[in-house]
GROMACS .gro file of C-alpha atoms in nm:
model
  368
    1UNK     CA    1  14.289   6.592  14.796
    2UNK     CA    2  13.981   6.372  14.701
    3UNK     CA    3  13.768   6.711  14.717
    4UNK     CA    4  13.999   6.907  14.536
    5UNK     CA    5  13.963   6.699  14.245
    6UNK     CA    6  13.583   6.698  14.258
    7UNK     CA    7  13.582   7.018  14.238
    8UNK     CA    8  13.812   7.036  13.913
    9UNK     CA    9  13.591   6.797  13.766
   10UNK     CA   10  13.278   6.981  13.865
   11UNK     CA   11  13.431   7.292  13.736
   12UNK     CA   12  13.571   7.139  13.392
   13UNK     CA   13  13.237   7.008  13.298
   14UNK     CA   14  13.075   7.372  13.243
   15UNK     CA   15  13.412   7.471  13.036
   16UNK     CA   16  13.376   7.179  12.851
   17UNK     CA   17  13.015   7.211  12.773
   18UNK     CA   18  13.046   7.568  12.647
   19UNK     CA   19  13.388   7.471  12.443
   20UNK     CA   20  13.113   7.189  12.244
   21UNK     CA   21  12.904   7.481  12.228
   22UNK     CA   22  13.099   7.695  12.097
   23UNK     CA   23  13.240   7.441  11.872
   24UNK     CA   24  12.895   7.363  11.731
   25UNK     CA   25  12.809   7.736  11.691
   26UNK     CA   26  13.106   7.774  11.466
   27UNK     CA   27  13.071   7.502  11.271
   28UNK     CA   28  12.677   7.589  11.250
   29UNK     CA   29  12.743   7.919  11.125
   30UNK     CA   30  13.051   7.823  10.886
   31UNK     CA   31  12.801   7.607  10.737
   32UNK     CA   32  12.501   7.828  10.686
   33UNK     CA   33  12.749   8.123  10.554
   34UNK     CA   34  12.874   7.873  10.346
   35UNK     CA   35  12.510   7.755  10.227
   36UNK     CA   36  12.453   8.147  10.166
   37UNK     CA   37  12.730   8.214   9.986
   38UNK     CA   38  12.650   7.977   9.689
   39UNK     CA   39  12.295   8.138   9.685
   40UNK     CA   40  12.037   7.837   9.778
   41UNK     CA   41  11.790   8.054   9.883
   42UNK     CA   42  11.620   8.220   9.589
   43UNK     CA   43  11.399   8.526   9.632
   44UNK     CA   44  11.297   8.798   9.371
   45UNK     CA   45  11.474   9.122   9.374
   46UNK     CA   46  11.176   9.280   9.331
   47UNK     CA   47  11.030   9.628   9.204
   48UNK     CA   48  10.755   9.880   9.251
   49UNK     CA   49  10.597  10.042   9.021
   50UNK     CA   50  10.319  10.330   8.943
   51UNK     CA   51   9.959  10.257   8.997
   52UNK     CA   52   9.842  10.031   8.669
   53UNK     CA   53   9.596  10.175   8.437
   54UNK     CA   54   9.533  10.489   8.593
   55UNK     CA   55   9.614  10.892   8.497
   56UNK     CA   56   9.831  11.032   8.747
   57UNK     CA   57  10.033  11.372   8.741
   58UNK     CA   58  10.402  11.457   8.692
   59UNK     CA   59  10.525  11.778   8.730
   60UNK     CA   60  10.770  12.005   8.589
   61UNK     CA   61  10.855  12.358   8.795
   62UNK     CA   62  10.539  12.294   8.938
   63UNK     CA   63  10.357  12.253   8.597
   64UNK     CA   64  10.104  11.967   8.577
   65UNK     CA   65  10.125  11.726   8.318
   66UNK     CA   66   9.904  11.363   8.357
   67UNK     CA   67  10.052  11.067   8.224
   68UNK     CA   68   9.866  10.752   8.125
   69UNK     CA   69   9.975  10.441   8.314
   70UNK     CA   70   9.969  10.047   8.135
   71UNK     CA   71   9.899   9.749   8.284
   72UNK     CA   72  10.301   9.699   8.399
   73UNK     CA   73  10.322  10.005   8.585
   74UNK     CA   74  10.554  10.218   8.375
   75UNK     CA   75  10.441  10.535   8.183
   76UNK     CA   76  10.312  10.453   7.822
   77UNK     CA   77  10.530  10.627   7.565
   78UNK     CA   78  10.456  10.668   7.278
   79UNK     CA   79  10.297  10.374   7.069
   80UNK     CA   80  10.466  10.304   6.726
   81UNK     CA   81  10.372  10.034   6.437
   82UNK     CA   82  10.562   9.899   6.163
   83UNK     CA   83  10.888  10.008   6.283
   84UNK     CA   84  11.204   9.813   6.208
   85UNK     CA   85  11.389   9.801   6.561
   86UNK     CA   86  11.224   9.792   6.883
   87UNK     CA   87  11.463   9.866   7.194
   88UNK     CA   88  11.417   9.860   7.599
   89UNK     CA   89  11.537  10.086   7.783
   90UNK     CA   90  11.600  10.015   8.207
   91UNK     CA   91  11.676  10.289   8.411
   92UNK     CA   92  11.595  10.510   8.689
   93UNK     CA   93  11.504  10.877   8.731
   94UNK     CA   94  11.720  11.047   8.510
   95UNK     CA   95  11.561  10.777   8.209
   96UNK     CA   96  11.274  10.869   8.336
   97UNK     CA   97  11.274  11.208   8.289
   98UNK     CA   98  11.212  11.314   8.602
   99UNK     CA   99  11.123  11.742   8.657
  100UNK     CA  100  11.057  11.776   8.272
  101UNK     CA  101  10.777  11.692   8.023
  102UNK     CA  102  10.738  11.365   7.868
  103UNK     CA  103  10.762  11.494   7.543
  104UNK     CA  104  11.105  11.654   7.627
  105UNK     CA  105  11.271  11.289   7.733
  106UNK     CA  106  11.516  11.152   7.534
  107UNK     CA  107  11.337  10.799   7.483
  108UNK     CA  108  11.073  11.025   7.359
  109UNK     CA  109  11.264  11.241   7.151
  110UNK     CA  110  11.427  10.892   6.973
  111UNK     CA  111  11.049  10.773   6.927
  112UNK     CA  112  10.967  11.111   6.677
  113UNK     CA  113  11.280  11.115   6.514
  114UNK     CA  114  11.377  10.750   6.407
  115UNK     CA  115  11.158  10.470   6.312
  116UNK     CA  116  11.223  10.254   6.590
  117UNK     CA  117  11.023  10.182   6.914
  118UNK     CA  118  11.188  10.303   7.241
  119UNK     CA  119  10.996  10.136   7.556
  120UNK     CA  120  11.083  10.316   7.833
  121UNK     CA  121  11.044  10.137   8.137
  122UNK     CA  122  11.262  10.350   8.397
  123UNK     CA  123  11.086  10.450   8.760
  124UNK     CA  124  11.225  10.702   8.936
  125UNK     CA  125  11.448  10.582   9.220
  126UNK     CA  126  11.487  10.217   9.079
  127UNK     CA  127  11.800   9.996   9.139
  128UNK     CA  128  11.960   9.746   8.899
  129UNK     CA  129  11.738   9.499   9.149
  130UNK     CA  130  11.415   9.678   9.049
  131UNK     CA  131  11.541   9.726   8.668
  132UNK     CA  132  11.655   9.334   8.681
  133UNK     CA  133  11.310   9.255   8.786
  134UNK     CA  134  11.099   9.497   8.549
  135UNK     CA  135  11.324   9.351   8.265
  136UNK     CA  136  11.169   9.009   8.322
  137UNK     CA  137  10.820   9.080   8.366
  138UNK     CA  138  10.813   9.313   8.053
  139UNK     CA  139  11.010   9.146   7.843
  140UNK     CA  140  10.811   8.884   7.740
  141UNK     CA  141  10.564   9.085   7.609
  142UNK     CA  142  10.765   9.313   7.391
  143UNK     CA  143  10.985   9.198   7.034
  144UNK     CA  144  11.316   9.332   7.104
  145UNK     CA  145  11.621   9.366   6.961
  146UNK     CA  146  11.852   9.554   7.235
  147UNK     CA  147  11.838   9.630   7.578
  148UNK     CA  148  11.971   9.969   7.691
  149UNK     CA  149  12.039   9.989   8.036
  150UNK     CA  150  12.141  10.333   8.196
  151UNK     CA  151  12.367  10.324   8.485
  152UNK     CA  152  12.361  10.655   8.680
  153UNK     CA  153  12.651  10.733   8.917
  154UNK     CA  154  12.481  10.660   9.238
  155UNK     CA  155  12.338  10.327   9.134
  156UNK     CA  156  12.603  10.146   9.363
  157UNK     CA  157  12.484  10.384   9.653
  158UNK     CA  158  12.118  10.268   9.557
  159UNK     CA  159  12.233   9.945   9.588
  160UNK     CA  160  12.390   9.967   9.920
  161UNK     CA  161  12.240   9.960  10.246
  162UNK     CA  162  12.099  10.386  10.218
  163UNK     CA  163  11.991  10.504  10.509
  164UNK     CA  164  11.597  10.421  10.393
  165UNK     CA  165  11.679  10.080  10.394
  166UNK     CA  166  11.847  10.063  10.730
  167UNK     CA  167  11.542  10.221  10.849
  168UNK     CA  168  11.326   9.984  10.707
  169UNK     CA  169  11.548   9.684  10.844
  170UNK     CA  170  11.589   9.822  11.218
  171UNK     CA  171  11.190   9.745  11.259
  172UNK     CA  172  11.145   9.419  11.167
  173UNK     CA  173  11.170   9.089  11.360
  174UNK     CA  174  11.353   8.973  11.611
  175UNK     CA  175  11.368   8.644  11.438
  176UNK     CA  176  11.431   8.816  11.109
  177UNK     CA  177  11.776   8.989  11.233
  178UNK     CA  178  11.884   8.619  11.381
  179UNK     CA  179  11.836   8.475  11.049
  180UNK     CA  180  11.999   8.762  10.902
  181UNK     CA  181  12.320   8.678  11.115
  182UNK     CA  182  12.310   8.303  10.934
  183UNK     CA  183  12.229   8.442  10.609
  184UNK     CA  184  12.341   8.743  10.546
  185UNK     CA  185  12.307   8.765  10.174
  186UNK     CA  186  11.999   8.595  10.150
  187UNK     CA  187  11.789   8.765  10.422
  188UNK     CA  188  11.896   9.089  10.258
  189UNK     CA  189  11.788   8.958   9.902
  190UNK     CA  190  11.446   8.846  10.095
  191UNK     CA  191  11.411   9.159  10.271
  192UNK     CA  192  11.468   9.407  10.035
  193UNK     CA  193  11.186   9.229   9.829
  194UNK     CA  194  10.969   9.356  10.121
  195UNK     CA  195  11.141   9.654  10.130
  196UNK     CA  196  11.054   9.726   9.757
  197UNK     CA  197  10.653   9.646   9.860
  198UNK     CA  198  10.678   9.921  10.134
  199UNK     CA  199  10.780  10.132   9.891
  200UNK     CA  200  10.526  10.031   9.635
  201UNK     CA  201  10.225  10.095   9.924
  202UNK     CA  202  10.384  10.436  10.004
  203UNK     CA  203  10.413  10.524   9.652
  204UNK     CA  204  10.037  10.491   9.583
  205UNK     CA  205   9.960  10.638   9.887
  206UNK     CA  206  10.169  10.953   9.775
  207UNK     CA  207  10.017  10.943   9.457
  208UNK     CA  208   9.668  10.935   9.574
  209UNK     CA  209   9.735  11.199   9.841
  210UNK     CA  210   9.870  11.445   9.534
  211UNK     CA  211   9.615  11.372   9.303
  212UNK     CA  212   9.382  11.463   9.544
  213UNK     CA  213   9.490  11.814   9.599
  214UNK     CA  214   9.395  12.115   9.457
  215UNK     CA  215   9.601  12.262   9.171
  216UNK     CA  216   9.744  12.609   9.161
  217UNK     CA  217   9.920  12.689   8.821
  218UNK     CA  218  10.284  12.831   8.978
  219UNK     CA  219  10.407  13.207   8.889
  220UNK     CA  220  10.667  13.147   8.679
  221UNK     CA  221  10.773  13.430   8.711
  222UNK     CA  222  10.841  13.437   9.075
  223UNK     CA  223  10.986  13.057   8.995
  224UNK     CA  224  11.256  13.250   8.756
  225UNK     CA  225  11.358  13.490   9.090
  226UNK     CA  226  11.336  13.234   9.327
  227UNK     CA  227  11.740  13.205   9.495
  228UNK     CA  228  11.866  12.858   9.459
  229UNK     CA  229  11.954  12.665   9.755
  230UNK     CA  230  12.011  12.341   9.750
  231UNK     CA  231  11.829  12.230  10.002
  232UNK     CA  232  11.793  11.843   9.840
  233UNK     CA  233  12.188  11.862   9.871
  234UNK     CA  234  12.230  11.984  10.214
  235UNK     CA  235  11.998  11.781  10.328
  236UNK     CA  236  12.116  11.462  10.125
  237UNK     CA  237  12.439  11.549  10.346
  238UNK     CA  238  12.285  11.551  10.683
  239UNK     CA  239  12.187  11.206  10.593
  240UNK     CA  240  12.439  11.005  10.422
  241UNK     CA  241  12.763  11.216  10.395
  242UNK     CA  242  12.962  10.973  10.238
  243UNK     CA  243  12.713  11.000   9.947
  244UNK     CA  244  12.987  11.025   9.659
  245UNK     CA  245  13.243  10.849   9.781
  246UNK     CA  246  13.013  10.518   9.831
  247UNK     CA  247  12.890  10.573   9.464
  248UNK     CA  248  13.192  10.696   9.291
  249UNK     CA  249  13.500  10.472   9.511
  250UNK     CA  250  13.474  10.164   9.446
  251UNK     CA  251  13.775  10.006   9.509
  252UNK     CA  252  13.768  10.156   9.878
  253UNK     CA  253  13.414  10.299  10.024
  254UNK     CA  254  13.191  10.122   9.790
  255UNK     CA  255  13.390   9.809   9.713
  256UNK     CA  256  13.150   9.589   9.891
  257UNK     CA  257  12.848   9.737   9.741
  258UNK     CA  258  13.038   9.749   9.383
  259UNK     CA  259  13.083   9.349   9.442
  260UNK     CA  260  12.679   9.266   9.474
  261UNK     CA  261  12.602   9.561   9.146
  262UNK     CA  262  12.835   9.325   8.949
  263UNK     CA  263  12.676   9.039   9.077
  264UNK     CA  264  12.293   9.189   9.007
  265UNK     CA  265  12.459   9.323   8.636
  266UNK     CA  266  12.607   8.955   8.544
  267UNK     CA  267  12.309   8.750   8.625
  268UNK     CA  268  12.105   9.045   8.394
  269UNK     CA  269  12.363   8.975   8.124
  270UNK     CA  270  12.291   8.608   8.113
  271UNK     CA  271  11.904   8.656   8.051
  272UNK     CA  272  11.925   8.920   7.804
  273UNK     CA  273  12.191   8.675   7.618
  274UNK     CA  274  11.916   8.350   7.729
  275UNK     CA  275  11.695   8.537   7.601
  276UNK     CA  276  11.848   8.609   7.275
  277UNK     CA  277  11.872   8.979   7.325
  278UNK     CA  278  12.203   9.221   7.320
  279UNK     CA  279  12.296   9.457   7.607
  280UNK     CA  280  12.390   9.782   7.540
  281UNK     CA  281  12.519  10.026   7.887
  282UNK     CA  282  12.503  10.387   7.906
  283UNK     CA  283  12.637  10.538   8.192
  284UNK     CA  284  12.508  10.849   8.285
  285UNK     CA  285  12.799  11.069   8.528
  286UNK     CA  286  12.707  11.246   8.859
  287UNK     CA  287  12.727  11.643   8.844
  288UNK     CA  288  13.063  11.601   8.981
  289UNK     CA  289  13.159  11.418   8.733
  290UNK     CA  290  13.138  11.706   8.416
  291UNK     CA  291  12.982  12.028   8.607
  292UNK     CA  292  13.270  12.217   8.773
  293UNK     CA  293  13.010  12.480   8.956
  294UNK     CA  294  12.807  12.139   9.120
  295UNK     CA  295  13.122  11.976   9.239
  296UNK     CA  296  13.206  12.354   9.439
  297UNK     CA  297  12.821  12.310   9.535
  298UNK     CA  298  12.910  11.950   9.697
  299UNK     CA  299  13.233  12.039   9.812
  300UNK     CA  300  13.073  12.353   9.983
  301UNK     CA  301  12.829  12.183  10.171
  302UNK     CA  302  13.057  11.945  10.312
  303UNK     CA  303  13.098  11.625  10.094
  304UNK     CA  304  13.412  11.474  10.092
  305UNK     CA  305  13.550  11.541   9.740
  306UNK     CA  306  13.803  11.379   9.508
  307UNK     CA  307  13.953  11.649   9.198
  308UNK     CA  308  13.940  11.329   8.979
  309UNK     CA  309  13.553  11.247   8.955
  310UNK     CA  310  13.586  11.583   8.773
  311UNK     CA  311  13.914  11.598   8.568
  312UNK     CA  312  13.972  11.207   8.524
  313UNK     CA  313  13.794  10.905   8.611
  314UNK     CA  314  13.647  10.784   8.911
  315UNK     CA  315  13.685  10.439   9.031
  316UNK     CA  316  13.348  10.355   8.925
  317UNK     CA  317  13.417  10.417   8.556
  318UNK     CA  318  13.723  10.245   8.564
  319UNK     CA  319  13.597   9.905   8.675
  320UNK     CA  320  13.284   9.995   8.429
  321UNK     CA  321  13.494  10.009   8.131
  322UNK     CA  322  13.629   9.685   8.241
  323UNK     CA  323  13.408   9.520   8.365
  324UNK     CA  324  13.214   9.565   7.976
  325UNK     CA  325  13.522   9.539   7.801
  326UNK     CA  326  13.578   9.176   7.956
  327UNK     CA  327  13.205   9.054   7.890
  328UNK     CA  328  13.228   9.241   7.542
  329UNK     CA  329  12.917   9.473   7.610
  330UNK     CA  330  12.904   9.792   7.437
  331UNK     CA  331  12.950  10.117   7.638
  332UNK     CA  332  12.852  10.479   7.599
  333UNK     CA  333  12.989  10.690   7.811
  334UNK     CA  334  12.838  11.041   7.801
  335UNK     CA  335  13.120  11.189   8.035
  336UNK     CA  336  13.256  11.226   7.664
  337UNK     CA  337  12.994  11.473   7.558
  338UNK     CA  338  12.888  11.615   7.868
  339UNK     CA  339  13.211  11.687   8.105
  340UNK     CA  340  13.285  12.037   8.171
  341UNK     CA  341  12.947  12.173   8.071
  342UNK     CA  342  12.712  12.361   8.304
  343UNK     CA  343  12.388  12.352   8.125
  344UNK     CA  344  12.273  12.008   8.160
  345UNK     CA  345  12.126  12.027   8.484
  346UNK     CA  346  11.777  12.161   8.620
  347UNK     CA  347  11.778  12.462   8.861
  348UNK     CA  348  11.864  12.350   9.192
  349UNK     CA  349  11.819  11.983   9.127
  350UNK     CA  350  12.030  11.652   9.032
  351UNK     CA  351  11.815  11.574   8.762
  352UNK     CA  352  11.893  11.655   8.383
  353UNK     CA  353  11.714  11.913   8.227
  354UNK     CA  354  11.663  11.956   7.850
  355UNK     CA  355  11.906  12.047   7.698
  356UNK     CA  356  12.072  11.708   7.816
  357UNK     CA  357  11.820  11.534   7.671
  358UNK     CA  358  11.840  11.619   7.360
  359UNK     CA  359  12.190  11.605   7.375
  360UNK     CA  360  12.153  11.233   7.521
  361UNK     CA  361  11.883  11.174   7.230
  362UNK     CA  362  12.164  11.271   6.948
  363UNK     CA  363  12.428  11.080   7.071
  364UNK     CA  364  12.208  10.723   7.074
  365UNK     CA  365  12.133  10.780   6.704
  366UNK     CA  366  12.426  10.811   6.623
  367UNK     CA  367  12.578  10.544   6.877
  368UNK     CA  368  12.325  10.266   6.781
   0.00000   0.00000   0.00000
């Protein structure tokens, strides 16, 4: 009998011990979630940018056109004096004006034909993170009165975890990944930051590599018979085939991501307002959202599809048009002008071609 209870009390001292441990590791980790969730570790969102003060080339149908580049990174438009507004705008490719001529952009178009100064500070592929962060290192150094910002209808995908990203996150640190189980939403904040440098070190890279080779003029006319494909979208498909629905649904597939955009977009808010500056949104649809012959493009290849991005509104622009209407921001939405049309878009490509623009142009001079 005397052995019998040794032996229970040999064995109940390893339960015990990992029933403390245990105990410890969820009170550790309820307590460093808890720490994360109020946000006491503050990084920098971070951005990249283009090579400062250089010429580099941008392209349109293979057409070379060089671009001068200031000392913030972002293509110089062009430079006005003794205007009487002056106006940011933060956005991504489709500000940009990605696959057409500077000239043709809309932010250029506004700076001809009113007598105010449009700064156009959009990269393409930036985030609200990288817009955030470009907003505060410009802004300083530029009177303004307003601050567009131009939300395209995959900026919550951008601001997920894309499959980049994942990529990116998969190869670092061991020690990284065990902080990231502590601190989820600060390790992510901290490591895209370096995410955003990788990309800023393969963007000059690029850049350099391109600039370096020869240039061949294309044949347009080939260009003109050249059958249309869509190989950006199929392969966009292969990769992340949830695409639209974790841009578009957010209520469901992109509720989570929605959550940390609103986040990103309030804190932006309260430093244009600090800084005594207004914000003004313009949200920019998907294809699917106004171009009937892209959404049978999307649904062709394979994307799951929902008739009301096209017909109604998506989740997205629902909690968009509240989410302003409750913080009593102004809101253009261009669905209004552009749905059901089928000449906005370039030839085979997301991006808006020029026709948009100067659609887009019209309605901000009229909107402002």
């Amino acid at each position: 009998m005397k052995k019998d209870k040794e032996q229970t009390t040999n064995l109940s001292k390893p339960i015990k011990f990992g029933l403390y441990t245990l105990l410890f590791f969820s009170v550790l980790l309820s307590f460093c979630r808890i720490i994360d969730s109020f946000g006491w570790f503050h990084f920098s969102y971070g951005h990249y940018h283009f090579p400062v003060n250089q010429k580099i080339p941008f392209f349109r149908q293979g057409e070379r056109e060089f671009s001068e580049i200031n000392e913030f990174g972002f293509r110089i438009g062009t430079l006005k004096t003794d205007v009487t507004c002056s106006y940011l705008l933060l956005g991504d490719s489709q500000t940009f004006g990605s696959g057409i001529f500077k000239k043709d952009t809309f932010p250029e178009i506004l700076n001809r034909e009113t007598n105010c100064h449009w700064i156009n500070v959009s990269i393409p592929g930036f985030t609200l993170e990288n817009e955030f962060s470009m907003y505060e290192k410009v802004s300083p150094s530029f009177p303004l009165k307003d601050v567009y910002l131009f939300v395209y209808g995959n900026d919550i995908y951008e601001t997920g975890d894309t499959p980049d990203y994942l990529h990116f996150v998969n190869h670092q640190k061991w020690y990284f990944h065990v902080f990231a189980f502590f601190f989820p939403e600060s390790s992510r904040l901290y490591l895209k930051g370096t995410y955003f440098e990788s990309i800023q070190k393969r963007m000059e890279e690029e850049l350099k590599r391109v600039s370096q080779l020869p240039y061949l003029a294309p044949d347009t006319k080939t260009k003109q018979e050249e059958e249309i494909d869509f190989l950006p979208l199929k392969t966009l498909f292969q990769i992340s085939p949830t695409y639209l629905s974790n841009s578009l649904d957010t209520k469901t597939f992109a509720k989570k991501d929605f959550e940390r955009w609103k986040r990103v977009f309030l804190r932006l808010k309260h430093k244009i307002e600090k800084d005594d500056k207004r914000l003004r949104v313009v949200y920019i649809p998907l294809e699917v959202e106004f171009d009937k012959t892209r959404y049978e493009v999307y649904q062709n290849i394979g994307f799951k599809m929902n008739p009301k991005w096209l017909e109604f509104d998506s989740e997205l622009v629902l909690d968009l048009i509240q989410l302003t209407k409750e913080n009593e921001i102004p809101l253009i939405d261009l669905r209004k002008w552009m749905r059901y049309r089928t000449d906005l878009l370039q030839k085979g490509d997301i991006h808006l071609n020029e026709v948009a623009t100067r659609l887009i142009a019209d309605i901000l001079k009229k909107e402002r």
